[in-house]
């Protein structure tokens, strides 16, 4: 990419960021602001799954484990042990990242369906603790997180929460784009395409996959932590395979292997959920049909479709 | 003592239900490489179809016959029109596809039958208790145990002794070679998928008098069935049987004696097996994941 194109790109991103700040601040009521905030939170989680799924070619059915651990860590430490919320959030993310390292250590030995089953099993293991352990709320979950202050503003204010989430989202997006453009990112894609060849070229393929797994867990737990801050409570739903499946759906809907795709997928999914649920009872039918339709006909997802159309006009 | 006997019977009965589910799931995976996340939905659909057939005919036996047929037809549509075009694309597309269908079938179930909890009545013939060695056992559960053994024998005879069974075994071992020597593999796949669905539906009908019939019962059995085939081994009938009985007993006794830990320990066992023996205890090396 030339320097001119690069700076052109930069302006585009800055413009997008400016719009993302100005439009909601000016127009949105607190309800839609909440919806957009939630979208950004799930966009972070879906992008983190995309790192594994789109770039690593590893379909995880247990990504909720890290999302949920981040959320649980934040709420538990703040509510049960009286830590400051910010410290709890950092601890939650750390715990989830360490868990990702431990779980990833085993999971990256497998690929394909075995990887999927193993990630599901580990996530269910953590889910079973969340559901059964009364001290951490059991199946009811745990609430009462007092939303903290950010300098002069309180996160209890929807606008502050939105801007804070937007800032984190932008940071995560930049960090992940850099990762993917780095040598590590190229190696990860190379392993997805042909592991034997990459190994023959001297790459430590399992280690690279492990790093991807840990990073995915780390970014996923940031999403989970924001989710806890946003809701003020956490329940085993955040750890459930339904949550893992939802993240998977967002990635497939938006288009795996594109980062922006899963973020858009998260937004479209939540918007549809909001509108469809308020008009009909058949939300599940819509989800299922979209899922089946995406797999059958739109394997590239929304982002792939947009890109193909853009590519048609300017090759 | 009495309690232990009752728990054992309950564990075995749960094992039978799991076997009906897992045997189909396992064959579908062994033959087609499809991780069928809609298998629990076939179970649920079977129970609800059974509910309607009983309402119409007043007979549990008709439900036992008709519900699996109805569900098999749904499965045929899914296999022929949706799964078949994706086989060339690798295994993960089918996971996503069947995951999508599990949503569709849940919605369909809720639209037709609603969201309430139902129960099926036991057939009059079996609605009583019998005394064995001074303990009282519900006859329906004993009959279910016998039924499970019967189905296991029929399946075993079919797989091991019939020509169609030999084709299935050939397909599990090596689908490419099987196709190369002229087996009609697409037909075999459709038949296996439909039979697996019918077995799941059968499980749904016989589970009706024991479990709550509601939209959501699919999820409750799907993961245990997966644990069974991971432990027993994909594509192995014997593995499904042993795995089902082990998990059925472990789950029943675990829930009774250490309710906090049982779920955790079962998932732990699943993880250990996946890591140490990815093809399961009885699975064929080639049918590992």
mmCIF file with all atom_site columns, N, CA and C in Angstrom, chain A residues 59 61 106 110 112-114 116-118 120-122 124-125 128-129 131-132 241 245 248 252 281-285 287-289 291-292 295-296 299, chain B residues 35 37 81-82 89 92-93 95-97 99-101 103-104 106-107 111 115 219 222-223 226 230 259-260 263-264 267-268 270-271 274-275 289:
data_model
loop_
_atom_site.group_PDB
_atom_site.id
_atom_site.type_symbol
_atom_site.label_atom_id
_atom_site.label_alt_id
_atom_site.label_comp_id
_atom_site.label_asym_id
_atom_site.label_entity_id
_atom_site.label_seq_id
_atom_site.pdbx_PDB_ins_code
_atom_site.Cartn_x
_atom_site.Cartn_y
_atom_site.Cartn_z
_atom_site.occupancy
_atom_site.B_iso_or_equiv
_atom_site.pdbx_formal_charge
_atom_site.auth_seq_id
_atom_site.auth_comp_id
_atom_site.auth_asym_id
_atom_site.auth_atom_id
_atom_site.pdbx_PDB_model_num
ATOM 1   N N  . UNK A 1 59  ? -12.535 -23.065 14.428 1.00 0.00 ? 59  UNK A N  1
ATOM 2   C CA . UNK A 1 59  ? -13.869 -22.703 14.871 1.00 0.00 ? 59  UNK A CA 1
ATOM 3   C C  . UNK A 1 59  ? -14.043 -23.111 16.322 1.00 0.00 ? 59  UNK A C  1
ATOM 4   N N  . UNK A 1 61  ? -16.207 -23.356 19.689 1.00 0.00 ? 61  UNK A N  1
ATOM 5   C CA . UNK A 1 61  ? -17.580 -23.347 20.191 1.00 0.00 ? 61  UNK A CA 1
ATOM 6   C C  . UNK A 1 61  ? -17.563 -23.077 21.682 1.00 0.00 ? 61  UNK A C  1
ATOM 7   N N  . UNK A 1 106 ? -4.011  -26.937 25.548 1.00 0.00 ? 106 UNK A N  1
ATOM 8   C CA . UNK A 1 106 ? -4.545  -28.235 25.125 1.00 0.00 ? 106 UNK A CA 1
ATOM 9   C C  . UNK A 1 106 ? -5.227  -28.149 23.759 1.00 0.00 ? 106 UNK A C  1
ATOM 10  N N  . UNK A 1 110 ? -5.277  -29.643 18.530 1.00 0.00 ? 110 UNK A N  1
ATOM 11  C CA . UNK A 1 110 ? -6.291  -30.163 17.611 1.00 0.00 ? 110 UNK A CA 1
ATOM 12  C C  . UNK A 1 110 ? -6.640  -29.089 16.583 1.00 0.00 ? 110 UNK A C  1
ATOM 13  N N  . UNK A 1 112 ? -9.959  -28.405 13.397 1.00 0.00 ? 112 UNK A N  1
ATOM 14  C CA . UNK A 1 112 ? -11.246 -28.882 12.860 1.00 0.00 ? 112 UNK A CA 1
ATOM 15  C C  . UNK A 1 112 ? -12.256 -29.212 13.943 1.00 0.00 ? 112 UNK A C  1
ATOM 16  N N  . UNK A 1 113 ? -12.931 -30.336 13.746 1.00 0.00 ? 113 UNK A N  1
ATOM 17  C CA . UNK A 1 113 ? -14.031 -30.710 14.630 1.00 0.00 ? 113 UNK A CA 1
ATOM 18  C C  . UNK A 1 113 ? -13.525 -31.043 16.033 1.00 0.00 ? 113 UNK A C  1
ATOM 19  N N  . UNK A 1 114 ? -12.343 -31.638 16.136 1.00 0.00 ? 114 UNK A N  1
ATOM 20  C CA . UNK A 1 114 ? -11.812 -31.968 17.460 1.00 0.00 ? 114 UNK A CA 1
ATOM 21  C C  . UNK A 1 114 ? -11.576 -30.692 18.264 1.00 0.00 ? 114 UNK A C  1
ATOM 22  N N  . UNK A 1 116 ? -13.199 -27.918 17.882 1.00 0.00 ? 116 UNK A N  1
ATOM 23  C CA . UNK A 1 116 ? -14.531 -27.419 18.222 1.00 0.00 ? 116 UNK A CA 1
ATOM 24  C C  . UNK A 1 116 ? -15.084 -28.131 19.454 1.00 0.00 ? 116 UNK A C  1
ATOM 25  N N  . UNK A 1 117 ? -14.965 -29.466 19.485 1.00 0.00 ? 117 UNK A N  1
ATOM 26  C CA . UNK A 1 117 ? -15.494 -30.236 20.617 1.00 0.00 ? 117 UNK A CA 1
ATOM 27  C C  . UNK A 1 117 ? -14.725 -29.923 21.890 1.00 0.00 ? 117 UNK A C  1
ATOM 28  N N  . UNK A 1 118 ? -13.418 -29.779 21.768 1.00 0.00 ? 118 UNK A N  1
ATOM 29  C CA . UNK A 1 118 ? -12.599 -29.548 22.953 1.00 0.00 ? 118 UNK A CA 1
ATOM 30  C C  . UNK A 1 118 ? -12.884 -28.163 23.540 1.00 0.00 ? 118 UNK A C  1
ATOM 31  N N  . UNK A 1 120 ? -15.654 -26.576 23.232 1.00 0.00 ? 120 UNK A N  1
ATOM 32  C CA . UNK A 1 120 ? -16.993 -26.688 23.828 1.00 0.00 ? 120 UNK A CA 1
ATOM 33  C C  . UNK A 1 120 ? -16.903 -27.331 25.202 1.00 0.00 ? 120 UNK A C  1
ATOM 34  N N  . UNK A 1 121 ? -16.120 -28.406 25.308 1.00 0.00 ? 121 UNK A N  1
ATOM 35  C CA . UNK A 1 121 ? -16.015 -29.119 26.578 1.00 0.00 ? 121 UNK A CA 1
ATOM 36  C C  . UNK A 1 121 ? -15.414 -28.226 27.662 1.00 0.00 ? 121 UNK A C  1
ATOM 37  N N  . UNK A 1 122 ? -14.368 -27.491 27.330 1.00 0.00 ? 122 UNK A N  1
ATOM 38  C CA . UNK A 1 122 ? -13.747 -26.604 28.322 1.00 0.00 ? 122 UNK A CA 1
ATOM 39  C C  . UNK A 1 122 ? -14.726 -25.500 28.750 1.00 0.00 ? 122 UNK A C  1
ATOM 40  N N  . UNK A 1 124 ? -17.938 -25.638 28.698 1.00 0.00 ? 124 UNK A N  1
ATOM 41  C CA . UNK A 1 124 ? -19.001 -26.231 29.519 1.00 0.00 ? 124 UNK A CA 1
ATOM 42  C C  . UNK A 1 124 ? -18.494 -26.510 30.928 1.00 0.00 ? 124 UNK A C  1
ATOM 43  N N  . UNK A 1 125 ? -17.223 -26.873 31.024 1.00 0.00 ? 125 UNK A N  1
ATOM 44  C CA . UNK A 1 125 ? -16.626 -27.115 32.336 1.00 0.00 ? 125 UNK A CA 1
ATOM 45  C C  . UNK A 1 125 ? -16.720 -25.841 33.186 1.00 0.00 ? 125 UNK A C  1
ATOM 46  N N  . UNK A 1 128 ? -20.315 -25.064 34.040 1.00 0.00 ? 128 UNK A N  1
ATOM 47  C CA . UNK A 1 128 ? -20.869 -25.889 35.121 1.00 0.00 ? 128 UNK A CA 1
ATOM 48  C C  . UNK A 1 128 ? -20.470 -25.332 36.480 1.00 0.00 ? 128 UNK A C  1
ATOM 49  N N  . UNK A 1 129 ? -19.274 -24.751 36.568 1.00 0.00 ? 129 UNK A N  1
ATOM 50  C CA . UNK A 1 129 ? -18.871 -24.123 37.826 1.00 0.00 ? 129 UNK A CA 1
ATOM 51  C C  . UNK A 1 129 ? -19.763 -22.901 38.081 1.00 0.00 ? 129 UNK A C  1
ATOM 52  N N  . UNK A 1 131 ? -22.766 -22.296 37.083 1.00 0.00 ? 131 UNK A N  1
ATOM 53  C CA . UNK A 1 131 ? -24.152 -22.642 37.390 1.00 0.00 ? 131 UNK A CA 1
ATOM 54  C C  . UNK A 1 131 ? -24.285 -23.249 38.779 1.00 0.00 ? 131 UNK A C  1
ATOM 55  N N  . UNK A 1 132 ? -23.294 -24.081 39.161 1.00 0.00 ? 132 UNK A N  1
ATOM 56  C CA . UNK A 1 132 ? -23.461 -24.886 40.373 1.00 0.00 ? 132 UNK A CA 1
ATOM 57  C C  . UNK A 1 132 ? -22.909 -24.237 41.637 1.00 0.00 ? 132 UNK A C  1
ATOM 58  N N  . UNK A 1 241 ? -23.141 -22.021 26.131 1.00 0.00 ? 241 UNK A N  1
ATOM 59  C CA . UNK A 1 241 ? -22.828 -22.311 24.742 1.00 0.00 ? 241 UNK A CA 1
ATOM 60  C C  . UNK A 1 241 ? -23.774 -21.539 23.835 1.00 0.00 ? 241 UNK A C  1
ATOM 61  N N  . UNK A 1 245 ? -22.465 -19.665 20.669 1.00 0.00 ? 245 UNK A N  1
ATOM 62  C CA . UNK A 1 245 ? -23.134 -19.801 19.381 1.00 0.00 ? 245 UNK A CA 1
ATOM 63  C C  . UNK A 1 245 ? -23.509 -18.450 18.792 1.00 0.00 ? 245 UNK A C  1
ATOM 64  N N  . UNK A 1 248 ? -20.519 -16.865 17.329 1.00 0.00 ? 248 UNK A N  1
ATOM 65  C CA . UNK A 1 248 ? -20.235 -17.577 16.076 1.00 0.00 ? 248 UNK A CA 1
ATOM 66  C C  . UNK A 1 248 ? -21.136 -17.058 14.955 1.00 0.00 ? 248 UNK A C  1
ATOM 67  N N  . UNK A 1 252 ? -20.153 -15.341 11.342 1.00 0.00 ? 252 UNK A N  1
ATOM 68  C CA . UNK A 1 252 ? -20.575 -15.910 10.058 1.00 0.00 ? 252 UNK A CA 1
ATOM 69  C C  . UNK A 1 252 ? -21.432 -14.908 9.284  1.00 0.00 ? 252 UNK A C  1
ATOM 70  N N  . UNK A 1 281 ? -42.985 -13.219 17.213 1.00 0.00 ? 281 UNK A N  1
ATOM 71  C CA . UNK A 1 281 ? -42.458 -14.186 18.163 1.00 0.00 ? 281 UNK A CA 1
ATOM 72  C C  . UNK A 1 281 ? -41.353 -15.018 17.523 1.00 0.00 ? 281 UNK A C  1
ATOM 73  N N  . UNK A 1 282 ? -41.180 -14.849 16.210 1.00 0.00 ? 282 UNK A N  1
ATOM 74  C CA . UNK A 1 282 ? -40.372 -15.829 15.489 1.00 0.00 ? 282 UNK A CA 1
ATOM 75  C C  . UNK A 1 282 ? -38.918 -15.428 15.342 1.00 0.00 ? 282 UNK A C  1
ATOM 76  N N  . UNK A 1 283 ? -38.351 -14.884 16.398 1.00 0.00 ? 283 UNK A N  1
ATOM 77  C CA . UNK A 1 283 ? -36.956 -14.465 16.355 1.00 0.00 ? 283 UNK A CA 1
ATOM 78  C C  . UNK A 1 283 ? -36.031 -15.634 16.028 1.00 0.00 ? 283 UNK A C  1
ATOM 79  N N  . UNK A 1 284 ? -36.279 -16.780 16.664 1.00 0.00 ? 284 UNK A N  1
ATOM 80  C CA . UNK A 1 284 ? -35.409 -17.938 16.437 1.00 0.00 ? 284 UNK A CA 1
ATOM 81  C C  . UNK A 1 284 ? -35.443 -18.395 14.990 1.00 0.00 ? 284 UNK A C  1
ATOM 82  N N  . UNK A 1 285 ? -36.627 -18.345 14.411 1.00 0.00 ? 285 UNK A N  1
ATOM 83  C CA . UNK A 1 285 ? -36.767 -18.741 13.008 1.00 0.00 ? 285 UNK A CA 1
ATOM 84  C C  . UNK A 1 285 ? -35.892 -17.846 12.135 1.00 0.00 ? 285 UNK A C  1
ATOM 85  N N  . UNK A 1 287 ? -33.245 -16.116 13.039 1.00 0.00 ? 287 UNK A N  1
ATOM 86  C CA . UNK A 1 287 ? -31.839 -16.441 13.284 1.00 0.00 ? 287 UNK A CA 1
ATOM 87  C C  . UNK A 1 287 ? -31.432 -17.680 12.501 1.00 0.00 ? 287 UNK A C  1
ATOM 88  N N  . UNK A 1 288 ? -32.270 -18.711 12.589 1.00 0.00 ? 288 UNK A N  1
ATOM 89  C CA . UNK A 1 288 ? -31.937 -19.970 11.920 1.00 0.00 ? 288 UNK A CA 1
ATOM 90  C C  . UNK A 1 288 ? -31.858 -19.809 10.421 1.00 0.00 ? 288 UNK A C  1
ATOM 91  N N  . UNK A 1 289 ? -32.831 -19.111 9.852  1.00 0.00 ? 289 UNK A N  1
ATOM 92  C CA . UNK A 1 289 ? -32.858 -18.945 8.396  1.00 0.00 ? 289 UNK A CA 1
ATOM 93  C C  . UNK A 1 289 ? -31.638 -18.138 7.939  1.00 0.00 ? 289 UNK A C  1
ATOM 94  N N  . UNK A 1 291 ? -28.764 -17.943 9.460  1.00 0.00 ? 291 UNK A N  1
ATOM 95  C CA . UNK A 1 291 ? -27.595 -18.804 9.622  1.00 0.00 ? 291 UNK A CA 1
ATOM 96  C C  . UNK A 1 291 ? -27.467 -19.758 8.439  1.00 0.00 ? 291 UNK A C  1
ATOM 97  N N  . UNK A 1 292 ? -28.573 -20.463 8.152  1.00 0.00 ? 292 UNK A N  1
ATOM 98  C CA . UNK A 1 292 ? -28.561 -21.423 7.048  1.00 0.00 ? 292 UNK A CA 1
ATOM 99  C C  . UNK A 1 292 ? -28.274 -20.697 5.727  1.00 0.00 ? 292 UNK A C  1
ATOM 100 N N  . UNK A 1 295 ? -24.583 -19.723 5.392  1.00 0.00 ? 295 UNK A N  1
ATOM 101 C CA . UNK A 1 295 ? -23.697 -20.847 5.109  1.00 0.00 ? 295 UNK A CA 1
ATOM 102 C C  . UNK A 1 295 ? -23.891 -21.329 3.672  1.00 0.00 ? 295 UNK A C  1
ATOM 103 N N  . UNK A 1 296 ? -25.157 -21.355 3.229  1.00 0.00 ? 296 UNK A N  1
ATOM 104 C CA . UNK A 1 296 ? -25.427 -21.892 1.896  1.00 0.00 ? 296 UNK A CA 1
ATOM 105 C C  . UNK A 1 296 ? -25.020 -20.915 0.795  1.00 0.00 ? 296 UNK A C  1
ATOM 106 N N  . UNK A 1 299 ? -21.278 -17.230 1.938  1.00 0.00 ? 299 UNK A N  1
ATOM 107 C CA . UNK A 1 299 ? -20.202 -17.713 2.798  1.00 0.00 ? 299 UNK A CA 1
ATOM 108 C C  . UNK A 1 299 ? -19.280 -16.566 3.185  1.00 0.00 ? 299 UNK A C  1
ATOM 109 N N  . UNK B 2 35  ? -21.033 -33.187 12.285 1.00 0.00 ? 35  UNK B N  1
ATOM 110 C CA . UNK B 2 35  ? -21.387 -32.995 13.688 1.00 0.00 ? 35  UNK B CA 1
ATOM 111 C C  . UNK B 2 35  ? -22.783 -32.388 13.675 1.00 0.00 ? 35  UNK B C  1
ATOM 112 N N  . UNK B 2 37  ? -25.640 -30.757 15.006 1.00 0.00 ? 37  UNK B N  1
ATOM 113 C CA . UNK B 2 37  ? -26.148 -30.011 16.157 1.00 0.00 ? 37  UNK B CA 1
ATOM 114 C C  . UNK B 2 37  ? -27.671 -29.949 16.176 1.00 0.00 ? 37  UNK B C  1
ATOM 115 N N  . UNK B 2 81  ? -31.450 -31.313 0.594  1.00 0.00 ? 81  UNK B N  1
ATOM 116 C CA . UNK B 2 81  ? -31.452 -29.964 0.017  1.00 0.00 ? 81  UNK B CA 1
ATOM 117 C C  . UNK B 2 81  ? -30.411 -29.028 0.623  1.00 0.00 ? 81  UNK B C  1
ATOM 118 N N  . UNK B 2 82  ? -29.994 -29.310 1.847  1.00 0.00 ? 82  UNK B N  1
ATOM 119 C CA . UNK B 2 82  ? -29.096 -28.368 2.500  1.00 0.00 ? 82  UNK B CA 1
ATOM 120 C C  . UNK B 2 82  ? -27.712 -28.950 2.788  1.00 0.00 ? 82  UNK B C  1
ATOM 121 N N  . UNK B 2 89  ? -17.332 -28.828 0.907  1.00 0.00 ? 89  UNK B N  1
ATOM 122 C CA . UNK B 2 89  ? -16.686 -27.650 1.487  1.00 0.00 ? 89  UNK B CA 1
ATOM 123 C C  . UNK B 2 89  ? -16.019 -27.893 2.827  1.00 0.00 ? 89  UNK B C  1
ATOM 124 N N  . UNK B 2 92  ? -16.877 -28.020 8.657  1.00 0.00 ? 92  UNK B N  1
ATOM 125 C CA . UNK B 2 92  ? -17.369 -26.983 9.554  1.00 0.00 ? 92  UNK B CA 1
ATOM 126 C C  . UNK B 2 92  ? -18.651 -26.334 9.053  1.00 0.00 ? 92  UNK B C  1
ATOM 127 N N  . UNK B 2 93  ? -18.821 -26.309 7.739  1.00 0.00 ? 93  UNK B N  1
ATOM 128 C CA . UNK B 2 93  ? -20.053 -25.748 7.209  1.00 0.00 ? 93  UNK B CA 1
ATOM 129 C C  . UNK B 2 93  ? -21.277 -26.508 7.710  1.00 0.00 ? 93  UNK B C  1
ATOM 130 N N  . UNK B 2 95  ? -21.541 -28.089 10.543 1.00 0.00 ? 95  UNK B N  1
ATOM 131 C CA . UNK B 2 95  ? -21.777 -27.748 11.950 1.00 0.00 ? 95  UNK B CA 1
ATOM 132 C C  . UNK B 2 95  ? -22.650 -26.495 12.022 1.00 0.00 ? 95  UNK B C  1
ATOM 133 N N  . UNK B 2 96  ? -22.240 -25.483 11.245 1.00 0.00 ? 96  UNK B N  1
ATOM 134 C CA . UNK B 2 96  ? -22.976 -24.217 11.269 1.00 0.00 ? 96  UNK B CA 1
ATOM 135 C C  . UNK B 2 96  ? -24.389 -24.401 10.740 1.00 0.00 ? 96  UNK B C  1
ATOM 136 N N  . UNK B 2 97  ? -24.497 -25.205 9.676  1.00 0.00 ? 97  UNK B N  1
ATOM 137 C CA . UNK B 2 97  ? -25.792 -25.425 9.054  1.00 0.00 ? 97  UNK B CA 1
ATOM 138 C C  . UNK B 2 97  ? -26.771 -26.113 10.010 1.00 0.00 ? 97  UNK B C  1
ATOM 139 N N  . UNK B 2 99  ? -26.527 -26.181 13.162 1.00 0.00 ? 99  UNK B N  1
ATOM 140 C CA . UNK B 2 99  ? -26.776 -25.247 14.270 1.00 0.00 ? 99  UNK B CA 1
ATOM 141 C C  . UNK B 2 99  ? -27.933 -24.320 13.893 1.00 0.00 ? 99  UNK B C  1
ATOM 142 N N  . UNK B 2 100 ? -27.903 -23.822 12.661 1.00 0.00 ? 100 UNK B N  1
ATOM 143 C CA . UNK B 2 100 ? -29.002 -22.987 12.181 1.00 0.00 ? 100 UNK B CA 1
ATOM 144 C C  . UNK B 2 100 ? -30.324 -23.725 12.202 1.00 0.00 ? 100 UNK B C  1
ATOM 145 N N  . UNK B 2 101 ? -30.293 -24.986 11.786 1.00 0.00 ? 101 UNK B N  1
ATOM 146 C CA . UNK B 2 101 ? -31.540 -25.750 11.775 1.00 0.00 ? 101 UNK B CA 1
ATOM 147 C C  . UNK B 2 101 ? -32.073 -26.000 13.177 1.00 0.00 ? 101 UNK B C  1
ATOM 148 N N  . UNK B 2 103 ? -32.155 -23.872 15.509 1.00 0.00 ? 103 UNK B N  1
ATOM 149 C CA . UNK B 2 103 ? -32.994 -22.700 15.805 1.00 0.00 ? 103 UNK B CA 1
ATOM 150 C C  . UNK B 2 103 ? -34.333 -22.796 15.083 1.00 0.00 ? 103 UNK B C  1
ATOM 151 N N  . UNK B 2 104 ? -34.254 -23.146 13.790 1.00 0.00 ? 104 UNK B N  1
ATOM 152 C CA . UNK B 2 104 ? -35.475 -23.197 12.982 1.00 0.00 ? 104 UNK B CA 1
ATOM 153 C C  . UNK B 2 104 ? -36.448 -24.224 13.570 1.00 0.00 ? 104 UNK B C  1
ATOM 154 N N  . UNK B 2 106 ? -36.607 -25.362 16.613 1.00 0.00 ? 106 UNK B N  1
ATOM 155 C CA . UNK B 2 106 ? -37.144 -24.923 17.901 1.00 0.00 ? 106 UNK B CA 1
ATOM 156 C C  . UNK B 2 106 ? -38.299 -23.942 17.675 1.00 0.00 ? 106 UNK B C  1
ATOM 157 N N  . UNK B 2 107 ? -38.095 -23.018 16.737 1.00 0.00 ? 107 UNK B N  1
ATOM 158 C CA . UNK B 2 107 ? -39.153 -22.045 16.462 1.00 0.00 ? 107 UNK B CA 1
ATOM 159 C C  . UNK B 2 107 ? -40.398 -22.734 15.912 1.00 0.00 ? 107 UNK B C  1
ATOM 160 N N  . UNK B 2 111 ? -44.070 -22.707 17.460 1.00 0.00 ? 111 UNK B N  1
ATOM 161 C CA . UNK B 2 111 ? -45.220 -22.209 16.707 1.00 0.00 ? 111 UNK B CA 1
ATOM 162 C C  . UNK B 2 111 ? -46.357 -23.222 16.699 1.00 0.00 ? 111 UNK B C  1
ATOM 163 N N  . UNK B 2 115 ? -45.259 -22.965 24.090 1.00 0.00 ? 115 UNK B N  1
ATOM 164 C CA . UNK B 2 115 ? -44.067 -23.011 24.941 1.00 0.00 ? 115 UNK B CA 1
ATOM 165 C C  . UNK B 2 115 ? -44.332 -23.688 26.280 1.00 0.00 ? 115 UNK B C  1
ATOM 166 N N  . UNK B 2 219 ? -31.745 -29.047 23.871 1.00 0.00 ? 219 UNK B N  1
ATOM 167 C CA . UNK B 2 219 ? -30.420 -28.662 24.352 1.00 0.00 ? 219 UNK B CA 1
ATOM 168 C C  . UNK B 2 219 ? -29.990 -29.559 25.513 1.00 0.00 ? 219 UNK B C  1
ATOM 169 N N  . UNK B 2 222 ? -28.638 -32.812 23.992 1.00 0.00 ? 222 UNK B N  1
ATOM 170 C CA . UNK B 2 222 ? -27.643 -32.770 22.912 1.00 0.00 ? 222 UNK B CA 1
ATOM 171 C C  . UNK B 2 222 ? -26.221 -32.902 23.453 1.00 0.00 ? 222 UNK B C  1
ATOM 172 N N  . UNK B 2 223 ? -25.922 -32.111 24.482 1.00 0.00 ? 223 UNK B N  1
ATOM 173 C CA . UNK B 2 223 ? -24.543 -32.129 24.976 1.00 0.00 ? 223 UNK B CA 1
ATOM 174 C C  . UNK B 2 223 ? -24.200 -33.457 25.637 1.00 0.00 ? 223 UNK B C  1
ATOM 175 N N  . UNK B 2 226 ? -23.360 -35.796 22.943 1.00 0.00 ? 226 UNK B N  1
ATOM 176 C CA . UNK B 2 226 ? -22.024 -35.555 22.390 1.00 0.00 ? 226 UNK B CA 1
ATOM 177 C C  . UNK B 2 226 ? -20.950 -36.116 23.301 1.00 0.00 ? 226 UNK B C  1
ATOM 178 N N  . UNK B 2 230 ? -18.089 -38.789 22.232 1.00 0.00 ? 230 UNK B N  1
ATOM 179 C CA . UNK B 2 230 ? -16.671 -38.462 22.408 1.00 0.00 ? 230 UNK B CA 1
ATOM 180 C C  . UNK B 2 230 ? -16.007 -39.554 23.236 1.00 0.00 ? 230 UNK B C  1
ATOM 181 N N  . UNK B 2 259 ? -24.339 -33.445 43.774 1.00 0.00 ? 259 UNK B N  1
ATOM 182 C CA . UNK B 2 259 ? -24.978 -32.607 42.760 1.00 0.00 ? 259 UNK B CA 1
ATOM 183 C C  . UNK B 2 259 ? -24.132 -31.420 42.326 1.00 0.00 ? 259 UNK B C  1
ATOM 184 N N  . UNK B 2 260 ? -23.240 -30.949 43.203 1.00 0.00 ? 260 UNK B N  1
ATOM 185 C CA . UNK B 2 260 ? -22.442 -29.775 42.846 1.00 0.00 ? 260 UNK B CA 1
ATOM 186 C C  . UNK B 2 260 ? -21.374 -30.125 41.824 1.00 0.00 ? 260 UNK B C  1
ATOM 187 N N  . UNK B 2 263 ? -21.632 -32.493 37.143 1.00 0.00 ? 263 UNK B N  1
ATOM 188 C CA . UNK B 2 263 ? -21.526 -31.945 35.796 1.00 0.00 ? 263 UNK B CA 1
ATOM 189 C C  . UNK B 2 263 ? -20.058 -31.652 35.464 1.00 0.00 ? 263 UNK B C  1
ATOM 190 N N  . UNK B 2 264 ? -19.388 -31.068 36.438 1.00 0.00 ? 264 UNK B N  1
ATOM 191 C CA . UNK B 2 264 ? -17.980 -30.714 36.268 1.00 0.00 ? 264 UNK B CA 1
ATOM 192 C C  . UNK B 2 264 ? -17.149 -31.949 35.928 1.00 0.00 ? 264 UNK B C  1
ATOM 193 N N  . UNK B 2 267 ? -17.714 -33.294 32.339 1.00 0.00 ? 267 UNK B N  1
ATOM 194 C CA . UNK B 2 267 ? -17.010 -32.523 31.306 1.00 0.00 ? 267 UNK B CA 1
ATOM 195 C C  . UNK B 2 267 ? -15.512 -32.757 31.377 1.00 0.00 ? 267 UNK B C  1
ATOM 196 N N  . UNK B 2 268 ? -15.015 -32.921 32.595 1.00 0.00 ? 268 UNK B N  1
ATOM 197 C CA . UNK B 2 268 ? -13.592 -33.201 32.756 1.00 0.00 ? 268 UNK B CA 1
ATOM 198 C C  . UNK B 2 268 ? -13.237 -34.520 32.073 1.00 0.00 ? 268 UNK B C  1
ATOM 199 N N  . UNK B 2 270 ? -14.759 -35.826 29.596 1.00 0.00 ? 270 UNK B N  1
ATOM 200 C CA . UNK B 2 270 ? -14.831 -35.591 28.153 1.00 0.00 ? 270 UNK B CA 1
ATOM 201 C C  . UNK B 2 270 ? -13.522 -34.979 27.654 1.00 0.00 ? 270 UNK B C  1
ATOM 202 N N  . UNK B 2 271 ? -13.007 -33.991 28.389 1.00 0.00 ? 271 UNK B N  1
ATOM 203 C CA . UNK B 2 271 ? -11.775 -33.330 27.978 1.00 0.00 ? 271 UNK B CA 1
ATOM 204 C C  . UNK B 2 271 ? -10.611 -34.319 27.972 1.00 0.00 ? 271 UNK B C  1
ATOM 205 N N  . UNK B 2 274 ? -10.860 -36.644 25.063 1.00 0.00 ? 274 UNK B N  1
ATOM 206 C CA . UNK B 2 274 ? -10.550 -35.952 23.808 1.00 0.00 ? 274 UNK B CA 1
ATOM 207 C C  . UNK B 2 274 ? -9.043  -35.790 23.629 1.00 0.00 ? 274 UNK B C  1
ATOM 208 N N  . UNK B 2 275 ? -8.350  -35.556 24.734 1.00 0.00 ? 275 UNK B N  1
ATOM 209 C CA . UNK B 2 275 ? -6.919  -35.318 24.634 1.00 0.00 ? 275 UNK B CA 1
ATOM 210 C C  . UNK B 2 275 ? -6.133  -36.615 24.529 1.00 0.00 ? 275 UNK B C  1
ATOM 211 N N  . UNK B 2 289 ? -11.753 -37.524 15.053 1.00 0.00 ? 289 UNK B N  1
ATOM 212 C CA . UNK B 2 289 ? -12.143 -36.227 14.499 1.00 0.00 ? 289 UNK B CA 1
ATOM 213 C C  . UNK B 2 289 ? -11.010 -35.519 13.788 1.00 0.00 ? 289 UNK B C  1
#
